[in-house]
């Protein structure tokens, strides 16, 4: 379960339940896109192994020899056939952005239709346009919040009859952490590879790159909201501050994100580092560790995006997670969230004009000297194939990706 639980927030402006309301449950809606048509209704459950396929293993080794990697791992499981390739299957390697698979799966399993709510209110309704006391903005950690959303929130506050606030603008951050970076990150990552993390993020915290903002993104974002309130005709007399759980019994404005499934889809398809880290802040390590234990995937990590140089996964562990996901209640949403070869996300320009186009659903991973691809395809017999390929110490990540693509194409042609 997600830390903090799920609290349904009223969509009608007015009373708000006590405590730190974080999620609003959304009504289930039809999927925006169907499951991949080529995907058979395969089970990820273990199947009796008939032994590794030496010919396929040799073919993949031949292609991976051109990857310019100092180390790599490859694991391939085929529905009904078992494990057919296991090259350095248990070798501990940097996973790069395939780490996002571990971060996002728990949310698709537990809370796919929930929405993150940002609300503004006070302890009492305005009197003659004046709020006597503080104006509270209660954050949910929504990583998709944009500057225009703050403008709309400010306009809603004014439309609710508020012209003046005698107190301060107070950020209610609940249980969200204030950490700006993760262990294992290079200092150069922020703000160029990922914005500084924050319990109250706006525009992925990349709208400014000054040293002061990078050190104080939450304060900078509060001032943006303060200024938007002023432009909307709401004067806040005091300054800005933050509190764990400030009182708020009346809501003047609120903004809801897309569903968690939609946020996860954006995170995986775009390989969005900031979204992945903010989702980790929201859910905490508990659900991730639970999924790792249930799937038997193992490994260690210190972040949610795969930027950390302290992260370690194995190809066998990633296949275990992928098979667990495909057997879970989130299987359909999971497949829709992954980049599709020559169609969507970070695979949009890969596998084009090959048999892999439209028939590979996988998460990419790229950092300096690291390339990875983990996901699914269908072989020549129409069997569901789960694979993970991780390379480390690459002299050329482009050559490593070419070797990975050629290896996956071997799986597409496999009929053993």
Tab-separated table of C-alpha atoms in Angstrom, residues 30-404:
chain	number	residue	atom	x	y	z
A	30	UNK	CA	-11.888	2.471	-20.514
A	31	UNK	CA	-8.247	2.208	-21.502
A	32	UNK	CA	-7.100	4.847	-23.936
A	33	UNK	CA	-5.221	2.241	-25.926
A	34	UNK	CA	-5.690	-1.507	-26.219
A	35	UNK	CA	-3.148	-4.072	-25.160
A	36	UNK	CA	-0.668	-4.895	-27.905
A	37	UNK	CA	-2.564	-6.999	-30.422
A	38	UNK	CA	0.368	-9.339	-30.929
A	39	UNK	CA	0.575	-10.160	-27.245
A	40	UNK	CA	-0.764	-13.642	-26.490
A	41	UNK	CA	-2.518	-14.255	-23.202
A	42	UNK	CA	0.655	-15.733	-21.822
A	43	UNK	CA	1.280	-16.498	-18.204
A	44	UNK	CA	4.449	-15.282	-16.551
A	45	UNK	CA	4.345	-18.270	-14.220
A	46	UNK	CA	7.396	-20.526	-14.116
A	47	UNK	CA	7.324	-23.303	-16.707
A	48	UNK	CA	9.297	-26.529	-16.742
A	49	UNK	CA	12.684	-25.751	-18.232
A	50	UNK	CA	13.797	-27.909	-21.127
A	51	UNK	CA	17.339	-26.557	-20.988
A	52	UNK	CA	19.202	-23.590	-22.376
A	53	UNK	CA	19.356	-23.266	-26.126
A	54	UNK	CA	23.034	-23.337	-27.094
A	55	UNK	CA	22.431	-22.164	-30.658
A	56	UNK	CA	20.402	-19.131	-29.585
A	57	UNK	CA	22.896	-18.367	-26.830
A	58	UNK	CA	25.761	-18.467	-29.331
A	59	UNK	CA	23.853	-16.207	-31.735
A	60	UNK	CA	23.222	-13.622	-29.020
A	61	UNK	CA	26.818	-13.827	-27.774
A	62	UNK	CA	27.999	-13.176	-31.310
A	63	UNK	CA	25.912	-10.006	-31.500
A	64	UNK	CA	26.787	-8.812	-27.998
A	65	UNK	CA	30.502	-9.163	-28.782
A	66	UNK	CA	30.156	-5.983	-30.834
A	67	UNK	CA	28.601	-4.005	-27.979
A	68	UNK	CA	31.961	-2.567	-26.786
A	69	UNK	CA	30.969	-3.519	-23.231
A	70	UNK	CA	33.317	-4.635	-20.478
A	71	UNK	CA	30.500	-6.608	-18.887
A	72	UNK	CA	26.939	-7.600	-19.736
A	73	UNK	CA	24.109	-9.898	-18.728
A	74	UNK	CA	21.380	-11.491	-20.854
A	75	UNK	CA	18.406	-13.588	-19.742
A	76	UNK	CA	15.604	-14.819	-21.991
A	77	UNK	CA	12.529	-16.845	-20.988
A	78	UNK	CA	10.090	-18.236	-23.551
A	79	UNK	CA	6.520	-19.192	-22.714
A	80	UNK	CA	6.171	-22.956	-22.460
A	81	UNK	CA	9.858	-23.471	-23.155
A	82	UNK	CA	11.459	-21.973	-20.053
A	83	UNK	CA	14.821	-20.239	-19.839
A	84	UNK	CA	16.622	-20.403	-23.168
A	85	UNK	CA	19.444	-17.903	-22.603
A	86	UNK	CA	21.364	-17.138	-19.417
A	87	UNK	CA	24.580	-15.215	-20.005
A	88	UNK	CA	26.017	-13.770	-16.775
A	89	UNK	CA	22.450	-13.959	-15.498
A	90	UNK	CA	23.333	-13.218	-11.883
A	91	UNK	CA	25.964	-10.568	-12.501
A	92	UNK	CA	25.305	-7.375	-10.538
A	93	UNK	CA	25.189	-4.449	-12.975
A	94	UNK	CA	24.154	-0.809	-13.199
A	95	UNK	CA	20.565	-0.935	-14.539
A	96	UNK	CA	20.271	2.699	-15.680
A	97	UNK	CA	16.631	3.604	-16.389
A	98	UNK	CA	15.363	0.029	-16.293
A	99	UNK	CA	15.309	0.801	-12.553
A	100	UNK	CA	12.098	2.723	-13.248
A	101	UNK	CA	10.353	-0.628	-13.736
A	102	UNK	CA	10.818	-1.371	-10.034
A	103	UNK	CA	9.673	2.130	-8.992
A	104	UNK	CA	6.448	2.239	-10.987
A	105	UNK	CA	5.029	-1.298	-10.854
A	106	UNK	CA	3.733	-1.057	-7.244
A	107	UNK	CA	1.573	1.949	-8.131
A	108	UNK	CA	0.025	0.225	-11.140
A	109	UNK	CA	-0.820	-2.762	-8.960
A	110	UNK	CA	-2.237	-0.868	-5.967
A	111	UNK	CA	-3.504	2.549	-7.116
A	112	UNK	CA	-3.742	2.813	-10.926
A	113	UNK	CA	-6.841	5.030	-10.980
A	114	UNK	CA	-5.916	7.400	-8.145
A	115	UNK	CA	-5.176	11.059	-8.795
A	116	UNK	CA	-2.843	13.428	-6.953
A	117	UNK	CA	-4.661	16.459	-5.566
A	118	UNK	CA	-3.258	19.900	-4.804
A	119	UNK	CA	-5.683	21.962	-2.686
A	120	UNK	CA	-5.757	25.525	-1.349
A	121	UNK	CA	-7.920	26.553	1.591
A	122	UNK	CA	-8.069	27.965	5.089
A	123	UNK	CA	-9.598	27.336	8.489
A	124	UNK	CA	-12.620	29.479	7.673
A	125	UNK	CA	-14.474	31.071	4.769
A	126	UNK	CA	-13.605	34.682	3.883
A	127	UNK	CA	-15.456	37.497	5.575
A	128	UNK	CA	-16.125	40.401	3.221
A	129	UNK	CA	-13.378	39.014	0.957
A	130	UNK	CA	-10.823	38.633	3.751
A	131	UNK	CA	-9.359	35.421	5.126
A	132	UNK	CA	-8.335	36.101	8.714
A	133	UNK	CA	-5.362	33.824	9.193
A	134	UNK	CA	-3.205	31.724	6.897
A	135	UNK	CA	-3.885	30.471	3.391
A	136	UNK	CA	-2.849	26.813	3.125
A	137	UNK	CA	-1.718	24.938	0.021
A	138	UNK	CA	-1.746	21.198	0.655
A	139	UNK	CA	0.615	19.380	-1.685
A	140	UNK	CA	0.331	15.766	-2.807
A	141	UNK	CA	3.769	15.632	-4.412
A	142	UNK	CA	2.207	15.774	-7.892
A	143	UNK	CA	5.179	15.682	-10.323
A	144	UNK	CA	3.012	16.842	-13.237
A	145	UNK	CA	2.055	20.217	-11.711
A	146	UNK	CA	2.808	23.145	-14.043
A	147	UNK	CA	2.929	26.914	-13.716
A	148	UNK	CA	-0.389	27.226	-15.554
A	149	UNK	CA	-1.958	24.960	-12.929
A	150	UNK	CA	-0.867	27.423	-10.227
A	151	UNK	CA	-2.466	30.228	-12.232
A	152	UNK	CA	-5.758	28.320	-12.347
A	153	UNK	CA	-5.567	27.556	-8.625
A	154	UNK	CA	-5.026	31.223	-7.837
A	155	UNK	CA	-7.976	32.192	-10.015
A	156	UNK	CA	-10.164	29.663	-8.218
A	157	UNK	CA	-9.187	31.185	-4.856
A	158	UNK	CA	-10.236	34.619	-6.072
A	159	UNK	CA	-13.461	33.219	-7.561
A	160	UNK	CA	-14.248	31.734	-4.136
A	161	UNK	CA	-14.496	35.294	-2.799
A	162	UNK	CA	-10.983	35.766	-1.412
A	163	UNK	CA	-9.350	39.154	-1.980
A	164	UNK	CA	-7.016	39.381	0.987
A	165	UNK	CA	-5.260	37.014	3.412
A	166	UNK	CA	-4.075	38.549	6.677
A	167	UNK	CA	-1.660	35.715	7.397
A	168	UNK	CA	0.896	33.735	5.411
A	169	UNK	CA	0.930	31.267	2.545
A	170	UNK	CA	1.611	27.925	4.255
A	171	UNK	CA	2.686	24.754	2.477
A	172	UNK	CA	1.250	21.612	4.062
A	173	UNK	CA	3.645	18.857	3.014
A	174	UNK	CA	2.375	15.923	5.098
A	175	UNK	CA	4.802	12.994	5.065
A	176	UNK	CA	6.598	13.988	1.872
A	177	UNK	CA	10.399	14.237	2.218
A	178	UNK	CA	12.449	17.362	1.524
A	179	UNK	CA	15.459	15.641	0.009
A	180	UNK	CA	16.699	17.347	-3.178
A	181	UNK	CA	19.027	14.590	-4.428
A	182	UNK	CA	19.677	10.870	-3.976
A	183	UNK	CA	22.675	8.937	-2.762
A	184	UNK	CA	24.833	7.810	-5.662
A	185	UNK	CA	24.062	10.801	-7.899
A	186	UNK	CA	26.807	12.796	-9.568
A	187	UNK	CA	26.702	16.452	-8.542
A	188	UNK	CA	26.315	17.356	-12.228
A	189	UNK	CA	22.980	15.515	-12.495
A	190	UNK	CA	21.058	18.401	-10.872
A	191	UNK	CA	19.587	20.368	-12.575
A	192	UNK	CA	20.659	19.139	-16.032
A	193	UNK	CA	19.595	15.474	-15.926
A	194	UNK	CA	16.909	15.891	-13.278
A	195	UNK	CA	15.446	18.869	-11.438
A	196	UNK	CA	16.037	19.197	-7.684
A	197	UNK	CA	13.476	17.096	-5.825
A	198	UNK	CA	10.798	18.779	-3.744
A	199	UNK	CA	7.527	18.045	-1.912
A	200	UNK	CA	5.954	20.857	-3.962
A	201	UNK	CA	7.241	20.645	-7.521
A	202	UNK	CA	6.366	22.877	-10.476
A	203	UNK	CA	7.363	22.230	-14.087
A	204	UNK	CA	9.624	19.386	-12.905
A	205	UNK	CA	11.588	22.050	-11.000
A	206	UNK	CA	13.391	23.047	-14.171
A	207	UNK	CA	11.776	26.458	-14.736
A	208	UNK	CA	14.813	28.071	-13.094
A	209	UNK	CA	18.419	26.888	-12.921
A	210	UNK	CA	19.988	29.490	-10.627
A	211	UNK	CA	22.056	28.133	-7.763
A	212	UNK	CA	19.620	29.608	-5.229
A	213	UNK	CA	16.594	27.944	-6.826
A	214	UNK	CA	18.367	24.601	-7.173
A	215	UNK	CA	19.133	24.770	-3.444
A	216	UNK	CA	15.607	25.950	-2.501
A	217	UNK	CA	13.116	24.710	-5.131
A	218	UNK	CA	10.185	24.453	-2.706
A	219	UNK	CA	10.578	28.055	-1.598
A	220	UNK	CA	10.892	29.215	-5.186
A	221	UNK	CA	7.719	27.389	-6.172
A	222	UNK	CA	5.816	28.847	-3.222
A	223	UNK	CA	6.810	32.337	-4.341
A	224	UNK	CA	5.559	31.521	-7.826
A	225	UNK	CA	2.175	30.620	-6.322
A	226	UNK	CA	2.293	33.725	-4.092
A	227	UNK	CA	2.825	35.886	-7.188
A	228	UNK	CA	0.057	34.125	-9.114
A	229	UNK	CA	-2.330	34.791	-6.244
A	230	UNK	CA	-1.404	38.460	-6.369
A	231	UNK	CA	-1.988	38.600	-10.120
A	232	UNK	CA	-5.382	36.943	-9.631
A	233	UNK	CA	-6.399	39.631	-7.125
A	234	UNK	CA	-5.585	37.811	-3.881
A	235	UNK	CA	-3.205	39.732	-1.625
A	236	UNK	CA	-1.354	37.598	0.926
A	237	UNK	CA	-0.018	39.979	3.588
A	238	UNK	CA	2.475	37.594	5.184
A	239	UNK	CA	5.332	35.635	3.669
A	240	UNK	CA	5.676	31.939	2.933
A	241	UNK	CA	6.341	29.029	5.263
A	242	UNK	CA	5.793	25.283	5.535
A	243	UNK	CA	4.232	22.977	8.108
A	244	UNK	CA	3.698	19.250	8.396
A	245	UNK	CA	-0.092	19.349	8.693
A	246	UNK	CA	-1.577	22.845	8.921
A	247	UNK	CA	-5.303	23.089	9.619
A	248	UNK	CA	-7.553	23.508	6.592
A	249	UNK	CA	-11.293	23.024	6.984
A	250	UNK	CA	-12.497	24.954	3.931
A	251	UNK	CA	-11.231	24.464	0.375
A	252	UNK	CA	-11.180	27.338	-2.102
A	253	UNK	CA	-9.395	25.634	-4.986
A	254	UNK	CA	-7.993	22.312	-6.080
A	255	UNK	CA	-6.197	20.678	-8.984
A	256	UNK	CA	-6.177	16.960	-9.797
A	257	UNK	CA	-3.508	15.202	-11.801
A	258	UNK	CA	-4.121	12.541	-14.386
A	259	UNK	CA	-4.530	9.012	-13.051
A	260	UNK	CA	-1.561	7.235	-11.576
A	261	UNK	CA	-1.618	4.907	-14.591
A	262	UNK	CA	-1.261	7.933	-16.874
A	263	UNK	CA	1.632	9.318	-14.819
A	264	UNK	CA	3.384	5.944	-14.862
A	265	UNK	CA	2.899	5.744	-18.640
A	266	UNK	CA	4.575	9.116	-19.087
A	267	UNK	CA	7.348	8.101	-16.701
A	268	UNK	CA	8.196	4.860	-18.508
A	269	UNK	CA	7.646	5.943	-22.102
A	270	UNK	CA	9.626	9.176	-21.738
A	271	UNK	CA	12.040	7.707	-19.167
A	272	UNK	CA	11.290	10.761	-17.024
A	273	UNK	CA	13.827	10.857	-14.194
A	274	UNK	CA	12.015	13.534	-12.199
A	275	UNK	CA	8.651	11.770	-12.302
A	276	UNK	CA	10.261	8.518	-11.152
A	277	UNK	CA	11.956	10.191	-8.194
A	278	UNK	CA	8.831	12.059	-7.130
A	279	UNK	CA	6.800	8.839	-7.338
A	280	UNK	CA	9.369	7.253	-5.027
A	281	UNK	CA	8.865	10.167	-2.605
A	282	UNK	CA	5.123	9.528	-2.667
A	283	UNK	CA	5.115	5.735	-2.252
A	284	UNK	CA	8.271	5.225	-0.183
A	285	UNK	CA	10.465	2.134	-0.274
A	286	UNK	CA	7.972	-0.224	1.365
A	287	UNK	CA	5.826	-1.094	-1.681
A	288	UNK	CA	8.895	-1.411	-3.897
A	289	UNK	CA	10.587	-3.792	-1.484
A	290	UNK	CA	7.365	-5.808	-1.220
A	291	UNK	CA	7.227	-6.261	-4.996
A	292	UNK	CA	10.915	-7.150	-5.145
A	293	UNK	CA	10.403	-9.800	-2.462
A	294	UNK	CA	7.246	-11.194	-4.089
A	295	UNK	CA	8.883	-11.421	-7.519
A	296	UNK	CA	12.211	-12.721	-6.223
A	297	UNK	CA	14.061	-10.149	-8.309
A	298	UNK	CA	16.618	-9.011	-5.711
A	299	UNK	CA	19.171	-6.257	-6.247
A	300	UNK	CA	19.887	-2.983	-4.464
A	301	UNK	CA	19.075	0.636	-5.215
A	302	UNK	CA	19.275	4.126	-3.758
A	303	UNK	CA	16.981	5.997	-6.154
A	304	UNK	CA	13.898	5.627	-8.313
A	305	UNK	CA	15.209	6.642	-11.730
A	306	UNK	CA	18.376	4.605	-12.207
A	307	UNK	CA	20.684	7.625	-12.248
A	308	UNK	CA	22.422	6.435	-9.089
A	309	UNK	CA	25.815	4.817	-9.505
A	310	UNK	CA	24.968	2.741	-6.426
A	311	UNK	CA	22.068	0.887	-8.099
A	312	UNK	CA	22.602	-2.776	-8.901
A	313	UNK	CA	20.317	-5.241	-10.702
A	314	UNK	CA	20.800	-8.524	-12.534
A	315	UNK	CA	19.330	-9.616	-15.843
A	316	UNK	CA	17.728	-12.580	-14.057
A	317	UNK	CA	16.212	-10.237	-11.473
A	318	UNK	CA	14.727	-7.963	-14.124
A	319	UNK	CA	13.175	-10.924	-15.929
A	320	UNK	CA	11.704	-12.092	-12.620
A	321	UNK	CA	10.094	-8.671	-12.108
A	322	UNK	CA	8.789	-8.552	-15.679
A	323	UNK	CA	7.200	-11.989	-15.367
A	324	UNK	CA	5.657	-11.037	-12.027
A	325	UNK	CA	4.229	-7.859	-13.612
A	326	UNK	CA	2.770	-9.776	-16.543
A	327	UNK	CA	1.010	-12.119	-14.108
A	328	UNK	CA	-0.317	-9.259	-11.967
A	329	UNK	CA	-3.550	-7.280	-12.048
A	330	UNK	CA	-1.589	-4.475	-13.704
A	331	UNK	CA	-0.532	-6.538	-16.746
A	332	UNK	CA	-2.559	-4.624	-19.344
A	333	UNK	CA	-1.663	-1.165	-18.000
A	334	UNK	CA	1.951	-2.272	-17.674
A	335	UNK	CA	2.236	-3.211	-21.353
A	336	UNK	CA	0.536	0.028	-22.404
A	337	UNK	CA	3.063	1.975	-20.332
A	338	UNK	CA	6.165	0.494	-21.926
A	339	UNK	CA	7.719	2.060	-25.025
A	340	UNK	CA	6.769	0.206	-28.209
A	341	UNK	CA	9.359	-0.472	-30.906
A	342	UNK	CA	9.216	2.085	-33.747
A	343	UNK	CA	6.010	3.555	-32.284
A	344	UNK	CA	6.213	5.219	-28.883
A	345	UNK	CA	8.538	6.681	-26.280
A	346	UNK	CA	12.232	5.941	-26.148
A	347	UNK	CA	11.812	3.091	-28.672
A	348	UNK	CA	10.123	5.288	-31.257
A	349	UNK	CA	13.240	5.335	-33.444
A	350	UNK	CA	14.393	1.784	-32.726
A	351	UNK	CA	13.571	-1.453	-34.612
A	352	UNK	CA	12.066	0.463	-37.533
A	353	UNK	CA	12.031	-1.456	-40.830
A	354	UNK	CA	12.613	-4.719	-38.948
A	355	UNK	CA	10.456	-7.549	-37.645
A	356	UNK	CA	10.653	-5.905	-34.230
A	357	UNK	CA	8.618	-2.836	-35.233
A	358	UNK	CA	5.427	-2.844	-33.187
A	359	UNK	CA	6.331	-6.170	-31.566
A	360	UNK	CA	8.751	-5.214	-28.798
A	361	UNK	CA	7.526	-3.613	-25.558
A	362	UNK	CA	10.438	-2.702	-23.324
A	363	UNK	CA	12.074	-0.175	-21.032
A	364	UNK	CA	15.322	1.356	-22.180
A	365	UNK	CA	18.195	2.371	-19.934
A	366	UNK	CA	21.011	4.802	-20.706
A	367	UNK	CA	23.631	6.538	-18.584
A	368	UNK	CA	27.324	7.052	-19.278
A	369	UNK	CA	28.850	3.735	-20.387
A	370	UNK	CA	25.615	1.836	-19.663
A	371	UNK	CA	22.873	0.590	-22.000
A	372	UNK	CA	19.978	-1.705	-21.154
A	373	UNK	CA	16.692	-3.009	-22.513
A	374	UNK	CA	14.186	-5.093	-20.565
A	375	UNK	CA	10.725	-6.176	-21.646
A	376	UNK	CA	8.788	-8.467	-23.943
A	377	UNK	CA	8.439	-9.651	-27.507
A	378	UNK	CA	6.852	-12.545	-29.411
A	379	UNK	CA	8.903	-15.218	-31.166
A	380	UNK	CA	8.396	-16.938	-34.530
A	381	UNK	CA	5.982	-19.427	-32.964
A	382	UNK	CA	3.857	-16.693	-31.382
A	383	UNK	CA	5.164	-17.457	-27.890
A	384	UNK	CA	5.539	-14.727	-25.302
A	385	UNK	CA	9.207	-13.869	-24.662
A	386	UNK	CA	10.498	-12.048	-21.579
A	387	UNK	CA	14.032	-10.696	-21.752
A	388	UNK	CA	16.559	-8.423	-20.073
A	389	UNK	CA	19.866	-7.251	-21.544
A	390	UNK	CA	22.143	-5.005	-19.493
A	391	UNK	CA	25.538	-3.730	-20.655
A	392	UNK	CA	28.117	-1.904	-18.510
A	393	UNK	CA	31.455	-0.308	-19.352
A	394	UNK	CA	30.373	0.563	-22.894
A	395	UNK	CA	32.889	2.398	-25.029
A	396	UNK	CA	29.978	3.335	-27.288
A	397	UNK	CA	26.400	3.222	-26.017
A	398	UNK	CA	25.121	3.553	-29.597
A	399	UNK	CA	26.990	0.390	-30.608
A	400	UNK	CA	25.740	-1.292	-27.441
A	401	UNK	CA	22.147	-0.443	-28.374
A	402	UNK	CA	22.676	-1.773	-31.893
A	403	UNK	CA	23.943	-5.056	-30.431
A	404	UNK	CA	20.938	-5.215	-28.099
